[in-house]
Coordinates of C-alpha atoms and ligand atoms in Angstrom, one line a residue:
X133 CA 359.0 93.8 -10.0
X134 CA 358.7 90.7 -12.5
X135 CA 359.4 87.3 -11.8
X136 CA 362.7 87.4 -13.8
X137 CA 363.8 90.5 -12.0
X138 CA 363.2 89.3 -8.7
X139 CA 365.5 86.0 -9.7
X140 CA 368.2 88.2 -11.1
X141 CA 368.3 90.2 -8.2
X142 CA 368.1 87.4 -5.7
X143 CA 371.1 85.9 -7.6
X144 CA 373.2 89.1 -7.3
X145 CA 372.2 89.5 -3.7
X146 CA 372.4 85.7 -3.0
X147 CA 375.8 85.8 -1.1
X148 CA 374.7 88.8 1.2
X149 CA 371.1 87.2 1.7
X150 CA 372.6 83.9 2.6
X151 CA 375.0 85.0 5.0
X152 CA 372.4 86.9 6.8
X153 CA 369.8 84.3 6.8
X154 CA 372.2 81.6 8.1
X155 CA 373.0 83.8 11.0
X156 CA 369.4 85.0 11.6
X157 CA 368.1 81.4 11.3
X158 CA 370.7 80.2 13.9
X159 CA 369.6 82.6 16.3
X160 CA 366.2 81.7 15.8
X161 CA 367.0 78.1 16.3
X162 CA 368.9 78.6 19.3
X163 CA 365.7 80.6 20.8
X164 CA 363.1 78.1 20.0
X165 CA 365.3 75.2 21.1
X166 CA 366.0 76.6 24.4
X167 CA 362.3 77.6 25.1
X168 CA 361.0 73.9 24.1
X169 CA 363.8 72.5 26.4
X170 CA 362.8 74.4 29.1
X171 CA 359.1 73.5 28.8
X172 CA 359.8 70.0 28.7
X173 CA 362.4 70.1 31.4
X174 CA 359.6 71.6 34.0
X175 CA 358.1 67.9 33.8
X176 CA 361.3 66.1 33.5
X177 CA 361.6 65.0 36.9
X178 CA 358.0 64.4 37.4
X179 CA 357.8 60.6 36.8
X180 CA 360.8 60.0 38.9
X181 CA 359.4 61.5 41.8
X182 CA 356.3 59.4 41.8
X183 CA 358.9 56.3 42.4
X184 CA 359.8 57.8 45.5
X185 CA 356.2 57.5 46.9
X186 CA 355.8 54.8 49.3
X187 CA 352.0 54.1 48.5
X188 CA 352.9 53.8 44.6
X189 CA 355.6 51.2 45.5
X190 CA 353.3 49.3 47.7
X191 CA 350.5 49.5 45.1
X192 CA 352.8 47.9 42.6
X193 CA 354.3 45.2 45.0
X194 CA 351.4 44.3 47.1
X195 CA 348.0 45.8 45.5
X196 CA 344.9 46.5 47.3
X197 CA 341.7 48.7 46.3
X198 CA 341.8 51.1 49.0
X199 CA 345.4 51.8 48.2
X200 CA 344.4 52.2 44.4
X201 CA 341.7 54.8 45.5
X202 CA 344.0 56.8 47.4
X203 CA 346.8 57.0 44.8
X204 CA 344.0 57.7 42.1
X205 CA 343.2 60.6 44.1
X206 CA 346.5 61.8 44.8
X207 CA 347.5 61.6 41.2
X208 CA 344.1 63.5 40.3
X209 CA 345.2 66.2 42.4
X210 CA 349.0 66.3 41.4
X211 CA 347.9 66.5 37.6
X212 CA 345.7 69.2 38.3
X213 CA 348.4 71.2 40.1
X214 CA 350.7 70.4 37.6
X215 CA 348.9 71.4 34.7
X216 CA 349.5 68.4 32.8
X217 CA 347.2 66.2 30.6
X218 CA 347.5 62.9 32.7
X219 CA 349.9 61.2 35.4
X220 CA 349.3 57.4 35.6
X221 CA 351.3 54.3 36.9
X222 CA 352.0 51.0 35.0
X223 CA 352.8 47.8 36.6
X224 CA 355.4 45.7 35.2
X225 CA 353.1 44.3 32.3
X226 CA 352.1 47.6 31.0
X227 CA 348.9 47.8 32.4
X228 CA 347.3 51.1 34.1
X229 CA 347.1 50.4 37.7
X230 CA 346.5 54.0 38.9
X231 CA 345.7 57.2 36.9
X232 CA 344.7 60.8 37.4
X233 CA 341.5 60.3 35.1
X234 CA 340.2 57.5 37.1
X235 CA 336.8 58.9 37.4
X236 CA 336.5 60.2 33.8
X237 CA 334.5 58.1 31.5
X238 CA 337.7 57.6 29.4
X239 CA 339.7 56.3 32.3
X240 CA 343.0 54.7 31.4
X241 CA 342.4 52.1 34.4
X242 CA 343.2 48.7 33.2
X243 CA 344.4 49.7 29.6
X244 CA 347.5 47.9 28.1
X245 CA 349.9 50.2 27.2
X246 CA 352.8 47.6 26.8
X247 CA 353.4 48.6 23.2
X248 CA 354.3 51.9 24.1
X249 CA 358.0 52.7 23.4
X250 CA 358.1 54.8 26.6
X251 CA 357.0 51.7 28.9
X252 CA 360.0 49.5 27.1
X253 CA 362.4 52.5 27.9
X254 CA 361.3 52.8 31.7
X255 CA 361.4 49.1 32.3
X256 CA 364.9 49.1 30.9
X257 CA 365.6 51.8 33.4
X258 CA 365.9 54.4 31.1
X259 CA 364.0 57.6 31.0
X260 CA 361.4 57.5 28.2
X261 CA 360.4 60.2 26.0
X262 CA 357.6 60.2 23.5
X263 CA 355.3 62.1 21.6
X264 CA 352.1 60.4 20.5
X265 CA 348.5 60.6 20.0
X266 CA 346.3 58.9 23.0
X267 CA 344.4 56.2 21.7
X268 CA 341.5 56.9 24.1
X269 CA 340.8 60.4 23.4
X270 CA 343.1 60.9 20.2
X271 CA 344.8 64.0 22.1
X272 CA 348.4 64.2 21.2
X273 CA 351.0 64.8 24.0
X274 CA 354.4 64.3 25.2
X275 CA 355.0 61.3 27.3
X276 CA 357.6 61.2 30.1
X277 CA 358.3 57.7 31.9
X278 CA 360.7 56.7 34.6
X279 CA 361.0 53.3 36.2
X280 CA 359.7 52.8 39.5
X281 CA 362.3 50.7 41.2
X282 CA 362.6 48.2 44.1
X283 CA 366.0 46.9 45.2
X284 CA 367.2 48.1 41.6
X285 CA 364.3 46.3 39.8
X286 CA 361.8 47.9 37.9
X287 CA 358.4 47.0 39.4
X288 CA 356.3 49.4 37.3
X289 CA 356.5 52.6 35.0
X290 CA 355.3 56.4 36.2
X291 CA 354.1 58.2 33.2
X292 CA 353.2 62.0 33.0
X293 CA 351.7 63.3 29.7
X294 CA 352.0 66.8 28.9
X295 CA 350.7 68.8 26.2
X296 CA 352.9 71.3 24.4
X297 CA 350.0 73.1 22.9
X298 CA 350.8 76.4 24.9
X299 CA 354.1 76.7 23.6
X300 CA 353.0 76.0 20.3
X301 CA 350.5 78.8 20.6
X302 CA 353.0 81.1 21.4
X303 CA 355.3 79.9 18.5
X304 CA 352.3 81.2 16.2
X305 CA 353.2 84.9 16.8
X306 CA 357.1 84.2 16.0
X307 CA 358.5 85.7 12.7
X308 CA 359.3 82.1 11.1
X309 CA 357.7 79.1 10.8
X310 CA 359.2 76.6 13.3
X311 CA 358.3 72.6 13.7
X312 CA 359.6 69.7 15.7
X313 CA 359.8 66.3 14.0
X314 CA 360.3 63.1 15.9
X315 CA 362.3 60.1 15.2
X316 CA 360.0 59.1 12.2
X317 CA 360.3 62.6 10.5
X318 CA 356.7 63.3 11.7
X319 CA 355.6 67.2 12.3
X320 CA 354.8 66.7 16.4
X321 CA 354.8 70.4 17.0
X322 CA 354.1 73.5 14.6
X323 CA 353.5 77.0 14.7
X324 CA 351.2 76.3 12.0
X325 CA 348.6 74.0 13.4
X326 CA 347.6 72.5 10.0
X327 CA 351.2 71.3 9.9
X328 CA 350.9 68.9 12.7
X329 CA 351.0 65.2 11.5
X330 CA 352.7 65.9 8.4
X331 CA 356.0 64.4 7.3
X332 CA 358.9 66.3 6.1
X333 CA 359.9 63.7 3.8
X334 CA 357.2 61.5 2.2
X335 CA 357.1 58.1 3.9
X336 CA 357.5 54.9 2.0
X337 CA 354.5 53.0 1.9
X338 CA 355.8 50.0 4.2
X339 CA 356.7 52.7 7.0
X340 CA 353.4 54.1 6.7
X341 CA 351.8 50.7 7.5
X342 CA 353.9 50.2 10.3
X343 CA 353.2 53.3 11.7
X344 CA 349.5 52.9 11.3
X345 CA 349.6 49.5 13.2
X346 CA 351.5 50.9 16.3
X347 CA 348.8 53.4 16.7
X348 CA 351.7 55.8 17.2
X349 CA 349.6 58.6 15.6
X350 CA 346.4 57.1 16.0
X351 CA 345.8 56.2 12.5
X352 CA 346.5 59.9 11.4
X353 CA 347.1 60.0 7.4
X354 CA 350.4 61.6 7.7
X355 CA 350.6 63.5 4.5
X356 CA 354.1 65.0 3.4
X357 CA 354.3 68.9 4.2
X358 CA 355.7 69.4 0.9
X359 CA 359.0 70.9 1.2
X360 CA 361.2 70.8 -1.7
X361 CA 365.0 71.3 -1.5
X362 CA 366.7 73.7 -3.5
X363 CA 370.1 73.1 -2.5
X364 CA 372.1 72.8 0.7
X365 CA 374.0 75.9 1.9
X366 CA 376.6 76.8 4.5
X367 CA 378.5 74.5 6.8
X368 CA 375.5 73.8 9.2
X369 CA 373.5 71.8 6.5
X370 CA 371.1 74.5 6.1
X371 CA 368.8 74.0 3.1
X372 CA 367.1 76.2 0.7
X373 CA 363.5 74.8 0.4
X374 CA 360.5 75.7 -1.4
X375 CA 357.0 75.4 0.0
X376 CA 353.8 75.7 -1.4
X377 CA 350.8 75.7 1.3
X378 CA 347.3 77.3 1.0
X379 CA 347.2 81.0 2.0
X380 CA 344.8 80.3 4.8
X381 CA 347.5 78.5 6.9
X382 CA 349.5 81.7 7.0
X383 CA 350.1 83.5 10.0
X384 CA 350.1 87.3 10.4
X385 CA 353.6 87.2 10.8
X386 CA 355.0 84.9 8.4
X387 CA 354.2 83.5 5.1
X388 CA 353.7 79.7 4.4
X389 CA 354.6 79.5 0.8
X390 CA 357.7 80.5 -1.4
X391 CA 361.3 80.3 -0.6
X392 CA 362.6 79.4 2.8
X393 CA 365.9 78.7 4.4
X394 CA 365.6 75.6 6.4
X395 CA 367.8 74.9 9.5
X396 CA 367.5 72.2 12.0
X397 CA 369.1 70.9 15.2
X398 CA 368.5 67.9 17.2
X399 CA 366.7 68.4 20.7
X400 CA 368.8 67.5 23.6
X401 CA 367.6 64.2 25.4
X402 CA 365.1 63.3 22.7
X403 CA 365.2 61.7 18.8
X404 CA 363.5 65.0 17.7
X405 CA 364.6 67.6 15.8
X406 CA 363.6 71.3 15.7
X407 CA 363.3 73.2 12.2
X408 CA 363.0 76.7 11.7
X409 CA 361.9 78.0 8.0
X410 CA 363.2 81.3 7.6
X411 CA 361.0 83.1 4.8
X412 CA 363.4 84.3 2.1
X413 CA 361.0 87.1 1.5
X414 CA 361.6 89.0 4.7
X415 CA 365.6 88.1 4.4
X416 CA 365.5 89.6 0.8
X417 CA 363.9 92.8 2.2
X418 CA 366.8 92.8 4.7
X419 CA 369.1 91.9 2.1
X420 CA 367.8 94.9 0.0
X421 CA 368.1 96.9 3.2
X422 CA 371.7 95.6 4.0
X423 CA 372.5 96.4 0.5
X424 CA 371.2 100.0 0.6
X425 CA 372.9 100.3 4.0
X426 CA 376.0 99.0 2.3
X427 CA 375.4 101.4 -0.7
X428 CA 375.0 104.4 1.7
X429 CA 377.9 103.3 3.7
X430 CA 379.7 103.2 0.3
X431 CA 378.4 106.7 -0.8
X432 CA 379.5 107.9 2.6
X433 CA 383.0 106.8 2.3
X434 CA 383.1 108.0 -1.0
X435 CA 382.0 111.5 0.2
X436 CA 384.8 110.9 3.3
X437 CA 387.2 110.2 0.8
X438 CA 386.4 113.3 -1.6
X439 CA 386.1 115.4 1.3
X440 CA 389.5 114.1 2.4
X441 CA 390.9 114.4 -1.1
X442 CA 389.6 118.1 -1.4
X443 CA 391.1 118.6 2.1
X444 CA 394.3 117.4 1.0
X445 CA 394.1 119.7 -2.4
X446 CA 393.2 122.5 -0.1
X447 CA 396.2 122.0 2.2
X448 CA 398.4 121.5 -0.6
X449 CA 397.0 124.7 -2.7
X450 CA 397.3 126.6 0.7
X451 CA 401.0 125.2 1.0
X452 CA 401.5 126.3 -2.6
X453 CA 400.0 129.6 -2.0
X454 CA 402.2 130.2 1.0
X455 CA 405.1 129.3 -0.8
X456 CA 404.5 131.7 -3.4
X457 CA 403.5 134.4 -1.1
X458 CA 406.9 133.8 0.7
X459 CA 408.6 134.0 -2.6
X460 CA 406.7 137.1 -3.6
X461 CA 407.6 138.4 -0.2
X462 CA 411.4 137.6 -0.9
X463 CA 411.3 139.0 -4.1
X464 CA 409.6 142.3 -2.9
X465 CA 412.2 142.5 -0.1
X466 CA 415.1 142.2 -2.4
X467 CA 413.2 144.7 -4.6
X468 CA 412.9 147.0 -1.8
X469 CA 416.5 146.7 -0.7
X470 CA 417.5 147.3 -4.6
X471 CA 415.0 150.3 -4.7
X472 CA 416.4 151.7 -1.4
X473 CA 419.7 151.4 -2.5
X474 CA 419.0 153.1 -5.6
X475 CA 417.1 155.9 -4.1
X476 CA 420.0 156.3 -1.6
X477 CA 422.2 156.8 -4.4
X478 CA 419.7 158.8 -6.3
X479 CA 419.3 161.0 -2.9
X480 CA 423.0 161.5 -2.7
X481 CA 423.1 162.6 -6.2
X482 CA 419.9 165.0 -5.7
X483 CA 421.6 166.5 -2.4
X484 CA 424.6 167.1 -4.3
X485 CA 422.6 168.4 -7.3
X486 CA 420.5 170.5 -4.7
X487 CA 423.8 172.0 -3.5
X488 CA 425.0 172.8 -6.9
X489 CA 421.5 174.4 -7.3
X490 CA 421.9 176.6 -4.5
X491 CA 425.5 177.5 -5.6
X492 CA 424.1 178.2 -8.9
X493 CA 421.3 180.5 -7.2
X494 CA 424.0 182.3 -5.5
X495 CA 426.7 182.4 -8.2
X496 CA 425.4 186.0 -8.9
X497 CA 426.1 186.9 -5.4
X498 CA 429.2 185.2 -5.5
X499 CA 430.2 186.9 -8.5
X500 CA 429.5 190.2 -6.6
X501 CA 431.1 188.9 -3.4
X502 CA 434.4 188.4 -5.3
X503 CA 434.0 190.9 -7.6
X504 CA 434.1 193.9 -5.0
X505 CA 437.4 192.7 -3.0
X506 CA 438.8 192.0 -6.6
X507 CA 438.1 195.4 -7.8
X508 CA 439.7 196.7 -4.3
X509 CA 442.6 194.5 -4.8
X510 CA 443.1 196.1 -8.1
X511 CA 442.8 199.4 -6.7
X512 CA 444.9 198.7 -3.5
X513 CA 447.6 197.0 -5.4
X514 CA 447.9 199.9 -8.1
X515 CA 448.2 202.4 -5.1
X516 CA 450.7 200.4 -3.4
X517 CA 452.9 200.4 -6.4
X518 CA 452.5 204.3 -6.5
X519 CA 453.1 204.8 -2.9
X520 CA 456.3 202.6 -3.2
X521 CA 457.3 204.7 -6.1
X522 CA 456.9 207.6 -4.0
X523 CA 458.6 206.1 -1.0
X524 CA 455.5 206.2 0.9
X525 CA 456.3 203.0 2.5
X526 CA 454.3 203.1 5.4
X527 CA 451.0 203.7 3.1
X528 CA 452.2 201.1 0.7
X529 CA 452.6 198.8 3.9
X530 CA 448.8 199.3 5.0
X531 CA 447.7 198.6 1.5
X532 CA 449.3 195.7 1.6
X533 CA 448.0 194.6 4.7
X534 CA 444.5 195.5 3.5
X535 CA 445.4 193.4 0.3
X536 CA 446.2 190.4 2.6
X537 CA 443.0 190.5 4.6
X538 CA 441.1 190.6 1.4
X539 CA 442.9 187.7 -0.1
X540 CA 442.2 185.7 3.2
X541 CA 438.7 186.8 3.0
X542 CA 438.2 185.5 -0.4
X543 CA 440.0 182.3 0.5
X544 CA 437.7 181.7 3.1
X545 CA 435.0 182.2 0.7
X546 CA 436.0 179.8 -1.8
X547 CA 437.0 177.3 0.8
X548 CA 433.4 177.5 2.3
X549 CA 432.1 176.8 -1.1
X550 CA 434.6 174.1 -1.8
X551 CA 433.6 172.4 1.3
X552 CA 429.5 172.8 0.7
X553 CA 430.0 171.6 -3.1
X554 CA 431.9 168.4 -1.6
X555 CA 430.1 165.3 -1.7
X556 CA 429.9 164.2 2.2
X557 CA 430.8 160.8 3.2
X558 CA 427.6 160.7 5.2
X559 CA 429.1 159.2 8.4
X560 CA 427.5 160.8 11.7
X561 CA 429.9 162.8 13.7
X562 CA 429.3 165.5 16.4
X563 CA 428.7 168.6 14.4
X564 CA 428.2 172.4 16.4
X565 CA 424.9 173.5 15.6
X566 CA 425.8 177.2 15.8
X567 CA 428.5 176.8 13.3
X568 CA 426.2 174.9 10.7
X569 CA 423.5 177.8 11.2
X570 CA 426.3 180.5 10.6
X571 CA 427.7 178.5 7.5
X572 CA 424.0 178.3 6.0
X573 CA 423.4 181.9 6.7
X574 CA 426.7 182.9 4.8
X575 CA 425.4 181.0 1.7
X576 CA 422.3 183.0 1.9
X577 CA 423.8 186.1 2.8
X578 CA 423.2 187.8 -0.3
X579 CA 419.6 187.0 -0.5
X580 CA 419.1 187.9 3.2
X581 CA 420.7 191.4 2.8
X582 CA 419.0 192.1 -0.4
X583 CA 415.6 191.6 1.6
X584 CA 416.9 193.3 4.5
X585 CA 416.5 190.2 6.7
X586 CA 418.6 190.1 10.0
X587 CA 418.2 186.4 11.0
X588 CA 418.3 185.9 14.8
X589 CA 420.3 182.9 15.9
X590 CA 419.8 181.5 19.5
X591 CA 421.8 178.4 20.4
X592 CA 421.6 177.5 23.9
X593 CA 424.3 176.2 25.1
X594 CA 426.0 178.0 22.2
X595 CA 428.5 174.9 21.9
X596 CA 425.5 172.5 21.4
X597 CA 426.3 169.6 19.1
X598 CA 424.3 167.1 17.2
X599 CA 425.6 163.7 15.8
X600 CA 425.2 164.4 12.0
X601 CA 427.4 165.2 9.0
X602 CA 428.2 169.0 9.0
X603 CA 427.8 169.3 5.4
X604 CA 424.3 167.7 5.2
X605 CA 423.2 169.5 8.4
X606 CA 424.0 172.5 6.4
X607 CA 422.3 171.6 3.4
X608 CA 419.1 171.0 5.6
X609 CA 419.4 174.7 7.1
X610 CA 420.3 176.1 3.8
X611 CA 416.8 174.7 2.4
X612 CA 414.9 175.5 5.3
X613 CA 416.5 179.2 5.2
X614 CA 415.7 179.5 1.5
X615 CA 412.3 178.4 1.8
X616 CA 411.9 180.9 4.6
X617 CA 413.5 183.9 2.7
X618 CA 410.7 182.8 -0.2
X619 CA 408.1 182.8 2.4
X620 CA 408.7 186.3 3.6
X621 CA 408.6 187.8 0.3
X622 CA 406.4 190.8 0.3
X623 CA 406.2 190.8 4.1
X624 CA 406.8 194.3 5.5
X625 CA 408.9 193.4 8.5
X626 CA 410.4 189.8 7.8
X627 CA 411.5 188.2 10.6
X628 CA 413.7 185.0 10.6
X629 CA 414.8 183.1 13.6
X630 CA 417.0 179.9 14.2
X631 CA 417.2 178.4 17.5
X632 CA 418.5 175.1 19.2
X633 CA 417.9 173.6 22.5
X634 CA 418.9 170.1 24.1
X635 CA 415.9 167.8 24.8
X636 CA 417.2 164.7 26.8
X637 CA 419.4 162.9 24.4
X638 CA 417.8 164.9 21.3
X639 CA 418.5 168.5 20.1
X640 CA 415.4 170.3 18.8
X641 CA 416.3 172.9 16.1
X642 CA 413.6 175.5 15.0
X643 CA 413.4 177.5 11.7
X644 CA 410.8 180.1 12.2
X645 CA 409.5 182.7 9.8
X646 CA 406.6 185.1 9.7
X647 CA 405.8 184.6 6.1
X648 CA 402.8 183.3 4.4
X649 CA 402.6 180.0 6.2
X650 CA 400.7 177.0 4.5
X651 CA 397.3 175.4 4.2
X652 CA 396.5 172.0 5.6
X653 CA 396.5 170.6 1.9
X654 CA 399.9 171.7 1.3
X655 CA 401.1 170.5 4.9
X656 CA 399.9 167.0 3.8
X657 CA 402.2 167.2 0.7
X658 CA 405.1 169.3 2.2
X659 CA 407.7 166.4 2.0
X660 CA 406.6 164.8 -1.2
X661 CA 409.3 164.9 -3.7
X662 CA 408.5 167.3 -6.6
X663 CA 405.9 169.0 -4.6
X664 CA 406.2 172.8 -4.9
X665 CA 403.6 175.9 -4.9
X666 CA 406.4 177.9 -6.6
X667 CA 406.4 179.3 -9.9
X668 CA 407.8 177.2 -12.7
X669 CA 411.7 177.7 -12.4
X670 CA 411.1 178.9 -8.6
X671 CA 411.5 175.6 -7.1
X672 CA 412.1 171.7 -7.9
X673 CA 409.9 170.6 -4.7
X674 CA 412.9 168.5 -3.5
X675 CA 414.3 170.6 -1.1
X676 CA 411.9 169.4 1.9
X677 CA 411.9 165.7 0.7
X678 CA 415.8 165.7 0.6
X679 CA 416.2 167.4 3.9
X680 CA 413.6 164.8 5.8
X681 CA 415.6 162.0 4.1
X682 CA 418.8 163.5 5.4
X683 CA 417.4 164.1 8.8
X684 CA 416.1 160.2 8.8
X685 CA 419.5 159.0 7.9
X686 CA 420.8 160.5 11.0
X687 CA 418.0 158.9 13.2
X688 CA 416.0 162.2 13.3
X689 CA 413.2 163.7 11.7
X690 CA 412.1 167.0 10.2
X691 CA 408.5 168.4 10.7
X692 CA 406.3 171.6 10.2
X693 CA 403.7 173.8 11.6
X694 CA 401.9 176.6 9.9
X695 CA 401.9 179.1 12.8
X696 CA 398.6 180.7 13.8
X697 CA 399.8 184.2 13.7
X698 CA 401.2 183.6 10.3
X699 CA 404.4 182.2 9.1
X700 CA 406.0 178.7 9.5
X701 CA 407.9 176.5 12.0
X702 CA 410.2 173.9 10.8
X703 CA 411.4 171.6 13.6
X704 CA 414.4 169.4 13.1
X705 CA 415.0 166.8 15.5
X706 CA 418.6 165.1 15.8
X707 CA 420.4 163.0 18.5
X708 CA 422.8 165.0 20.5
X709 CA 426.5 164.5 20.9
X710 CA 428.9 165.5 23.3
X711 CA 431.1 168.6 22.4
X712 CA 434.2 167.1 23.4
X713 CA 433.7 164.6 20.7
X714 CA 433.8 167.2 18.1
X715 CA 436.3 166.9 15.5
X716 CA 436.7 169.4 13.0
X717 CA 435.5 168.6 9.7
Ligands
LIG221 P1 410.5 174.1 -3.3 O1 411.3 175.0 -2.4 O2 411.4 173.9 -4.5 O3 409.2 174.5 -3.6 P2 410.6 172.3 -1.1 O4 410.2 170.9 -0.9 O5 411.5 173.2 -0.4 O6 410.4 172.7 -2.6 O7 409.2 173.1 -0.5 C1 408.0 172.6 -1.0 C2 406.8 173.6 -0.6 O8 406.6 174.0 0.8 C3 407.0 174.9 -0.9 O9 406.8 174.9 -2.5 C4 406.2 175.8 -0.1 O10 404.8 175.6 -0.9 C5 406.2 175.0 1.0 N1 407.2 175.7 2.1 C6 408.4 175.2 2.2 N2 408.9 176.1 3.3 C7 408.0 176.9 3.5 C8 407.6 178.1 4.5 N3 408.8 178.3 5.4 N4 406.4 178.7 4.5 C9 405.6 178.5 3.7 N5 405.5 177.3 2.8 C10 406.7 176.8 2.8

């Protein structure tokens, strides 16, 4: 990525980077501050406890060589155990009267340290805190001092000098450079050793001289670290700073050059400030990561929204489909109802047409049926006239009786024809089965006698009745009998039987013949409208379809089986009716 690109990306991501950097930096600052304070606190009460030592107070008030020797050894032992750099006691003039390094060549004994601020602080009964470089060994250290009081008067000062190097070393592995500056802005602790005794701000020449004179930093040159502010950000005075340092100073875990977010905080109980320099490089990566995460979250959100939208669309479509289905269903039902009505009407018409067809078929027989009595009537009436002319009144009377019987017979014939041709109401009523069978046979009488068929009727009990319409029941029986007559065509000894039996609440009417029977394929289509095996003109193929329809209308059924020994059996099942309910139609 080019510099320009990097800057542009940085500018775009700046708000995100900064928010992240500030939060992370604040965390680091808190962490380092706590560890530093803990380290210092370990020694905080050390000097004060020396003031409680009877011997130390005696030494300051009375002196004595032997006592000095004892305290020196005591301090040396204490220093060893505490792991501090040195422990020593100053008298009220600032001279070292006892020290842990009494037996070392660079012993502090007799040294005048009255110029050290920690001495003045302690003499003023305050706790002294000071970071400085020792004048003897040039060793940097942290000085903690406490007054040694007698009757509430400072008679001397106890000092412990500790090294914070261990802490510094642990800082070298942290992920961002950290440093501590003292009241003069001089770096006294740093995770990068090269930065120690540099200044955050360049010192004025005057101040530099002053510090050199005070031996505070043991005549160190105190060069500036080289931080260049790029601007303040956030509410807690964080700063973006630019730092350029030699690559050799870099630790394995953080860079030392580039842009940093500088955040600092004062250290409790001192005039020091702890500063953390969070490298932007790492933050930028994190910001990229954050941006990528945000983008990923955005994409996931988009996908979720699209999924939600698609779900909505699917639901909506399903709803619409359901509505459309409901509409189609309603429409279908309406059409079925309409068609059922039309079919019912058509069926009624067909039933009627079927009847007329039967009558048509019977017309020849009827003509014969009527012609015979008519001819007889003619002869009988002629003869009656002649008998009367001859005065043979008895003969005339017997002729007239015969004429009356013939007229009655013809009347019965025509009335039966009339009742058959009549359109029925279709309302179910109790109908005597035997009576309907006889009426049906009557219509087919001529065809039966032509083929010398003598149908057998077996109804048990003989007054067995069904709930139907007399006219329509006769129509079914006529259809079944007509088919049976056709089926026994060519059979040497044709047989046709009609039977009826009660079966619980039902009545089973059977029409059986010993005719040709039918094949399975014919059986499957028997009740189909317009299905016929008869020659053209022989049948319309409507008889069984209409008959089954009528049976259904009365809550019954019509079925058929082809008999093993030849012939067919048609079974009409209808609801039974009590005989007492029969109303003569
Ligand atoms: P159609 O008599 O006009 O052919 P149907 O609906 O009454 O119409 O009969 C349909 C067909 O059923 C007949 O053509 C015939 O093949 C068969 N069928 C009906 N009754 C019998 C029967 N008793 N024996 C054999 N086949 C029959």
